[in-house]
Amino acid sequence: MSHPVKVCIVGSGNWGSVIAKIVGLNVKGNAKFTETVNMYVYEELINGRKLTEIINTEHENVKYLPGCKLPSNIVAVPDVVEAAKDADILVFVMPHQFIRGLCKQLSGNVKKTAIGVSLCKGLDVTDGKLDLISNVIRTFLGVDCAVLMGANIASEVALEQFCEATVGCKDKDLGRTLKEIFQAPYFRITVVPDVETVELCGALKNIVAVGAGFIDGLGFGGNTKAAVIRLGLMEMVAFCQRFFNSNRIETFLESCGFADLITTCFSGRNRRIAEIFVTSKGKSIEDLERELLNGQKLQGPPTAAEVNHILKEKNLEDQFPLFTAIHHICIKQLPVEKLLDCLKNHPEHI
């Protein structure tokens, strides 16, 4: 990759804004990189002002990351094609539900030599086929794609509280470049070649986090939640091995794996909304998302639906009972109290 390298952030929610802060500071004054970093921002009006205007003048995403100053070299752009123009590295960080639509807009409008990096946590199901978000990016844009996942609650990273993350990248030289872009004193990066498992961990752990939230809502303690985490991890490993031939168990010991699973089951929006779902008595997951998340999206329930679509099609629901029960509870086809029966009768105990 020739220098200087131009980076574009595709997405501007709370996690996208945190990543923009890190990337902006890392490239600033570094001759290897173009100093200006475009950030695609879905245009919204905040008290009568355009969100892009606020970000570009006040250097703060007042809707999704209030109180956190962005570097002045982060430039908010409301047109995704314009934002990505001439970019060498495209960092995709948005709810995975939107990735196909944005990739369709970008198709034919990015450099052939560009590289994608997906921070999107979810899976794609189209025409009955399950795929990785990184593969959607590869297919639409004709570029290679690495991934970044980890135990990273955005609000904590914004406060520069120490954490780790995992980059999945097969190319060692590119991995070193990505580490230079993303690593900070409080945000330490490990690069591994097992791209598929890194990405799958980032998607599947959100399903387990929903289950952990259900347990919290039912009033159970740490022992029961630990069982959900353990059994959830077992199903994550089994799913990766069955559908994606991901056999590197050591990847689950990286930040993207067990660490992310733990933090997501104790923090984050998927766990929180699942707990409120139990105690709210009647409101749907979608209702709570609209009411409580200020425009942000949950990843756990839609990923559970995507996974269940494949499990049902392959007649494998009984081999993944925790994933299956969580999905059915989310769509109100199973009482949340039945989650305990799932834990008690899990195949791991037979």
Coordinates of C-alpha atoms in Angstrom, one line a residue:
M1 CA 0.0 0.0 0.0
S2 CA 1.5 3.3 -1.2
H3 CA 1.8 6.3 1.1
P4 CA 0.1 8.5 2.2
V5 CA -2.8 6.2 3.1
K6 CA -6.2 7.8 3.1
V7 CA -8.7 6.4 5.7
C8 CA -12.5 6.8 5.6
I9 CA -14.9 5.9 8.5
V10 CA -18.2 4.6 7.1
G11 CA -20.6 5.2 10.0
S12 CA -21.0 7.7 12.9
G13 CA -22.9 6.1 15.8
N14 CA -21.3 6.0 19.2
W15 CA -18.8 3.3 18.3
G16 CA -18.1 4.9 14.9
S17 CA -17.4 8.2 16.6
V18 CA -15.1 6.6 19.2
I19 CA -13.2 4.8 16.4
A20 CA -13.0 8.1 14.4
K21 CA -11.4 9.8 17.5
I22 CA -8.7 7.1 17.7
V23 CA -8.0 7.0 14.0
G24 CA -8.0 10.8 13.7
L25 CA -5.4 11.2 16.4
N26 CA -3.3 8.4 15.1
V27 CA -3.0 9.7 11.5
K28 CA -2.6 13.3 12.5
G29 CA 1.0 14.3 11.9
N30 CA 1.9 10.9 10.6
A31 CA 3.5 11.1 7.1
K32 CA 2.3 7.6 6.3
F33 CA -1.3 8.8 6.2
T34 CA -3.5 11.5 4.8
E35 CA -4.3 13.8 7.7
T36 CA -8.0 14.4 6.8
V37 CA -10.3 11.5 7.7
N38 CA -13.8 11.6 6.2
M39 CA -16.5 10.2 8.3
Y40 CA -19.8 9.3 6.6
V41 CA -22.7 10.7 8.7
Y42 CA -26.3 9.9 8.1
E43 CA -27.7 13.5 8.0
E44 CA -30.1 14.4 10.8
L45 CA -31.4 17.7 12.2
I46 CA -30.5 18.4 15.9
N47 CA -32.4 21.4 17.2
G48 CA -32.7 22.7 13.6
R49 CA -29.0 22.2 12.8
K50 CA -27.5 19.6 10.5
L51 CA -25.6 17.0 12.4
T52 CA -22.7 17.2 10.0
E53 CA -22.5 20.9 10.5
I54 CA -22.3 20.5 14.3
I55 CA -19.6 17.8 14.0
N56 CA -17.5 19.9 11.6
T57 CA -17.7 23.1 13.7
E58 CA -18.0 21.9 17.3
H59 CA -16.1 18.6 16.7
E60 CA -18.6 16.6 18.7
N61 CA -21.2 14.1 17.8
V62 CA -23.8 15.6 20.1
K63 CA -26.5 12.9 19.3
Y64 CA -24.5 9.6 19.6
L65 CA -21.4 10.5 21.6
P66 CA -22.1 13.7 23.5
G67 CA -19.3 15.1 25.6
C68 CA -16.5 13.5 23.6
K69 CA -14.4 15.8 21.5
L70 CA -13.4 14.5 18.0
P71 CA -10.1 15.6 16.4
S72 CA -10.4 18.5 14.1
N73 CA -9.2 16.4 11.2
I74 CA -12.4 14.3 11.3
V75 CA -14.6 15.7 8.6
A76 CA -18.3 14.7 8.6
V77 CA -19.7 14.0 5.1
P78 CA -23.4 13.3 4.5
D79 CA -22.9 11.5 1.1
V80 CA -21.3 8.0 1.5
V81 CA -19.9 8.0 -2.0
E82 CA -18.3 11.4 -1.5
A83 CA -16.9 10.4 1.9
A84 CA -15.3 7.2 0.5
K85 CA -13.8 8.9 -2.6
D86 CA -10.1 8.0 -3.1
A87 CA -10.0 6.2 0.3
D88 CA -7.4 3.4 0.7
I89 CA -8.9 2.0 3.8
L90 CA -12.7 1.9 4.4
V91 CA -13.6 1.3 8.1
F92 CA -17.2 0.1 8.2
V93 CA -18.8 0.7 11.6
M94 CA -22.6 0.7 11.7
P95 CA -25.5 -1.6 12.5
H96 CA -25.1 -4.6 10.3
Q97 CA -28.7 -4.3 9.0
F98 CA -27.5 -1.3 6.9
I99 CA -24.4 -2.7 5.3
R100 CA -26.0 -4.0 2.1
G101 CA -27.7 -0.8 1.3
L102 CA -24.5 1.2 1.8
C103 CA -22.4 -1.3 -0.2
K104 CA -24.8 -1.0 -3.1
Q105 CA -24.2 2.8 -3.1
L106 CA -20.5 2.3 -2.9
S107 CA -20.3 -0.4 -5.6
G108 CA -18.2 0.9 -8.5
N109 CA -17.3 4.0 -6.6
V110 CA -14.2 2.9 -4.5
K111 CA -10.6 2.4 -5.5
K112 CA -9.9 -1.1 -6.8
T113 CA -6.9 -1.2 -4.5
A114 CA -8.9 -0.2 -1.4
I115 CA -9.1 -2.4 1.7
G116 CA -12.2 -2.8 3.9
V117 CA -12.2 -3.2 7.7
S118 CA -15.5 -4.3 9.2
L119 CA -16.4 -3.5 12.8
C120 CA -20.0 -4.5 12.2
K121 CA -21.3 -7.2 14.6
G122 CA -23.8 -9.4 12.9
L123 CA -24.5 -11.8 10.1
D124 CA -26.1 -11.5 6.7
V125 CA -29.0 -13.8 5.5
T126 CA -30.1 -13.2 2.0
D127 CA -32.1 -15.6 -0.1
G128 CA -31.8 -18.2 2.7
K129 CA -28.0 -18.1 2.7
L130 CA -25.9 -17.2 5.7
D131 CA -22.8 -15.1 5.2
L132 CA -20.3 -12.9 7.0
I133 CA -20.6 -9.1 6.8
S134 CA -17.0 -9.0 5.5
N135 CA -18.0 -11.2 2.6
V136 CA -20.8 -8.8 1.7
I137 CA -18.3 -6.0 1.6
R138 CA -15.9 -8.2 -0.5
T139 CA -18.7 -9.2 -2.9
F140 CA -20.2 -5.7 -3.5
L141 CA -17.0 -3.7 -3.6
G142 CA -14.5 -6.2 -5.0
V143 CA -12.0 -5.5 -2.2
D144 CA -10.4 -7.5 0.5
C145 CA -11.7 -7.0 4.0
A146 CA -10.2 -7.4 7.5
V147 CA -12.2 -7.2 10.8
L148 CA -11.9 -5.6 14.2
M149 CA -13.8 -7.0 17.2
G150 CA -13.3 -7.0 20.9
A151 CA -14.5 -6.3 24.5
N152 CA -15.2 -2.7 23.7
I153 CA -18.1 -0.8 25.3
A154 CA -18.1 2.4 23.3
S155 CA -18.8 4.7 26.2
E156 CA -15.8 3.3 28.2
V157 CA -13.4 3.5 25.2
A158 CA -14.5 7.1 24.8
L159 CA -13.4 7.8 28.3
E160 CA -10.1 6.2 27.5
Q161 CA -10.5 3.4 29.9
F162 CA -8.1 0.5 29.1
C163 CA -9.3 -2.3 26.8
E164 CA -8.2 -4.7 24.1
A165 CA -9.4 -5.5 20.6
T166 CA -8.6 -8.1 18.0
V167 CA -7.9 -7.5 14.3
G168 CA -8.5 -10.4 12.0
C169 CA -6.3 -10.0 9.0
K170 CA -4.5 -12.6 6.9
D171 CA -2.0 -10.2 5.4
K172 CA 0.8 -9.5 7.9
D173 CA 1.9 -6.2 6.3
L174 CA -1.7 -4.9 6.3
G175 CA -2.1 -6.1 9.8
R176 CA 0.8 -3.9 10.9
T177 CA -0.8 -0.9 9.1
L178 CA -4.1 -1.5 10.8
K179 CA -2.5 -1.8 14.2
E180 CA -0.9 1.6 13.6
I181 CA -4.2 3.1 12.6
F182 CA -6.3 1.7 15.5
Q183 CA -3.9 1.2 18.5
A184 CA -3.8 3.7 21.3
P185 CA -2.3 3.6 24.8
Y186 CA -5.7 2.7 26.2
F187 CA -6.8 0.6 23.2
R188 CA -4.4 -2.3 22.6
I189 CA -4.6 -4.3 19.4
T190 CA -3.7 -8.0 18.7
V191 CA -3.6 -9.1 15.1
V192 CA -4.5 -12.7 14.2
P193 CA -5.0 -14.4 10.8
D194 CA -8.3 -16.2 11.8
V195 CA -10.6 -13.6 10.2
E196 CA -13.8 -15.7 10.2
T197 CA -13.7 -16.7 13.9
V198 CA -12.9 -13.1 15.0
E199 CA -16.0 -11.8 13.0
L200 CA -18.3 -14.7 14.1
C201 CA -17.4 -14.1 17.8
G202 CA -18.4 -10.4 17.4
A203 CA -21.8 -11.5 16.0
L204 CA -22.8 -14.4 18.1
K205 CA -21.9 -13.0 21.5
N206 CA -24.7 -10.5 21.2
I207 CA -27.2 -13.4 21.1
V208 CA -25.8 -14.7 24.4
A209 CA -25.9 -11.2 25.9
V210 CA -29.6 -11.1 25.3
G211 CA -29.9 -14.4 27.2
A212 CA -27.9 -12.9 30.0
G213 CA -30.2 -9.9 30.1
F214 CA -33.2 -12.2 30.4
I215 CA -31.6 -13.9 33.4
D216 CA -31.0 -10.5 35.0
G217 CA -34.7 -9.6 34.4
L218 CA -35.8 -12.8 36.0
G219 CA -33.8 -11.9 39.1
F220 CA -31.2 -14.6 39.0
G221 CA -27.7 -14.1 40.1
G222 CA -24.1 -14.6 38.9
N223 CA -24.2 -18.4 39.0
T224 CA -27.1 -18.6 36.5
K225 CA -25.6 -16.0 34.3
A226 CA -22.3 -17.9 34.3
A227 CA -24.1 -20.9 33.0
V228 CA -25.6 -18.9 30.2
I229 CA -22.2 -17.6 29.3
R230 CA -20.6 -21.0 29.4
L231 CA -23.3 -22.7 27.4
G232 CA -23.4 -19.8 25.0
L233 CA -19.7 -20.0 24.4
M234 CA -20.1 -23.8 23.7
E235 CA -22.8 -23.0 21.1
M236 CA -20.7 -20.2 19.6
V237 CA -17.8 -22.6 19.1
A238 CA -20.1 -25.3 17.6
F239 CA -21.7 -22.9 15.2
C240 CA -18.4 -21.6 14.0
Q241 CA -17.1 -25.1 13.4
R242 CA -20.2 -26.4 11.7
F243 CA -21.0 -23.5 9.3
F244 CA -17.6 -21.8 8.7
N245 CA -15.0 -24.5 9.5
S246 CA -13.5 -22.2 12.1
N247 CA -11.4 -24.6 14.1
R248 CA -8.8 -22.3 15.8
I249 CA -10.0 -22.6 19.4
E250 CA -7.2 -20.2 20.5
T251 CA -9.0 -17.4 18.7
F252 CA -11.8 -17.6 21.3
L253 CA -9.3 -16.7 24.0
E254 CA -8.5 -13.3 22.3
S255 CA -10.4 -10.2 23.2
C256 CA -12.9 -10.8 20.3
G257 CA -13.9 -14.1 22.0
F258 CA -14.4 -14.9 25.6
A259 CA -13.5 -11.3 26.8
D260 CA -16.1 -9.7 24.5
L261 CA -18.6 -12.3 25.6
I262 CA -18.1 -11.5 29.3
T263 CA -18.3 -7.7 28.9
T264 CA -21.3 -7.9 26.7
C265 CA -23.2 -10.1 29.1
F266 CA -22.6 -7.6 32.0
S267 CA -22.7 -4.3 30.0
G268 CA -24.0 -2.9 26.8
R269 CA -27.4 -2.3 25.2
N270 CA -28.3 -5.9 24.2
R271 CA -28.1 -7.1 27.8
R272 CA -29.8 -4.0 29.2
I273 CA -32.8 -4.0 26.8
A274 CA -33.3 -7.7 27.3
E275 CA -33.5 -7.2 31.1
I276 CA -36.1 -4.4 30.6
F277 CA -38.0 -6.6 28.1
V278 CA -38.6 -9.1 31.0
T279 CA -39.6 -6.4 33.5
S280 CA -41.7 -4.2 31.2
K281 CA -44.5 -6.8 30.9
G282 CA -45.8 -6.5 27.4
K283 CA -43.5 -4.2 25.4
S284 CA -41.7 -5.7 22.4
I285 CA -38.0 -5.6 21.8
E286 CA -38.6 -3.2 18.9
D287 CA -40.7 -0.9 21.2
L288 CA -37.9 -0.7 23.7
E289 CA -35.3 -0.1 21.0
R290 CA -37.2 2.9 19.7
E291 CA -38.0 4.3 23.2
L292 CA -34.6 3.8 24.9
L293 CA -31.7 3.8 22.4
N294 CA -31.8 7.3 20.9
G295 CA -31.7 6.0 17.3
Q296 CA -29.1 3.2 18.0
K297 CA -29.8 -0.4 17.0
L298 CA -29.7 -3.7 18.8
Q299 CA -27.6 -6.4 17.2
G300 CA -28.5 -9.4 19.4
P301 CA -32.2 -10.0 18.4
P302 CA -31.7 -9.7 14.7
T303 CA -28.6 -11.9 14.8
A304 CA -30.6 -14.4 16.8
A305 CA -33.2 -14.4 14.0
E306 CA -30.6 -14.8 11.3
V307 CA -29.0 -17.7 13.0
N308 CA -32.3 -19.3 13.8
H309 CA -33.3 -19.1 10.1
I310 CA -30.4 -21.3 9.2
L311 CA -30.7 -23.6 12.2
K312 CA -34.4 -24.2 11.3
E313 CA -33.7 -24.8 7.7
K314 CA -31.0 -27.3 8.5
N315 CA -33.1 -29.0 11.2
L316 CA -30.5 -28.1 13.9
E317 CA -32.5 -26.1 16.4
D318 CA -32.2 -28.9 19.0
Q319 CA -28.4 -28.8 18.8
F320 CA -28.4 -25.1 19.6
P321 CA -31.1 -24.9 22.2
L322 CA -29.8 -21.7 23.9
F323 CA -29.7 -19.7 20.6
T324 CA -33.1 -21.1 19.7
A325 CA -34.7 -20.3 23.0
I326 CA -33.4 -16.7 23.0
H327 CA -34.8 -16.1 19.5
H328 CA -38.2 -17.5 20.4
I329 CA -38.3 -15.4 23.5
C330 CA -37.4 -12.2 21.6
I331 CA -40.3 -12.7 19.2
K332 CA -42.7 -13.7 22.1
Q333 CA -43.1 -17.3 20.9
L334 CA -41.7 -18.6 24.2
P335 CA -42.2 -17.3 27.8
V336 CA -39.0 -16.0 29.2
E337 CA -39.3 -18.3 32.2
K338 CA -38.7 -21.3 29.8
L339 CA -35.1 -20.2 29.4
L340 CA -34.4 -22.0 32.7
D341 CA -35.7 -25.2 31.2
C342 CA -33.3 -24.7 28.3
L343 CA -30.4 -24.4 30.7
K344 CA -31.4 -27.4 32.8
N345 CA -31.9 -29.7 29.8
H346 CA -29.1 -28.5 27.6
P347 CA -27.3 -31.3 25.7
E348 CA -24.1 -30.4 27.6
H349 CA -25.7 -31.8 30.7
I350 CA -26.8 -35.1 29.1

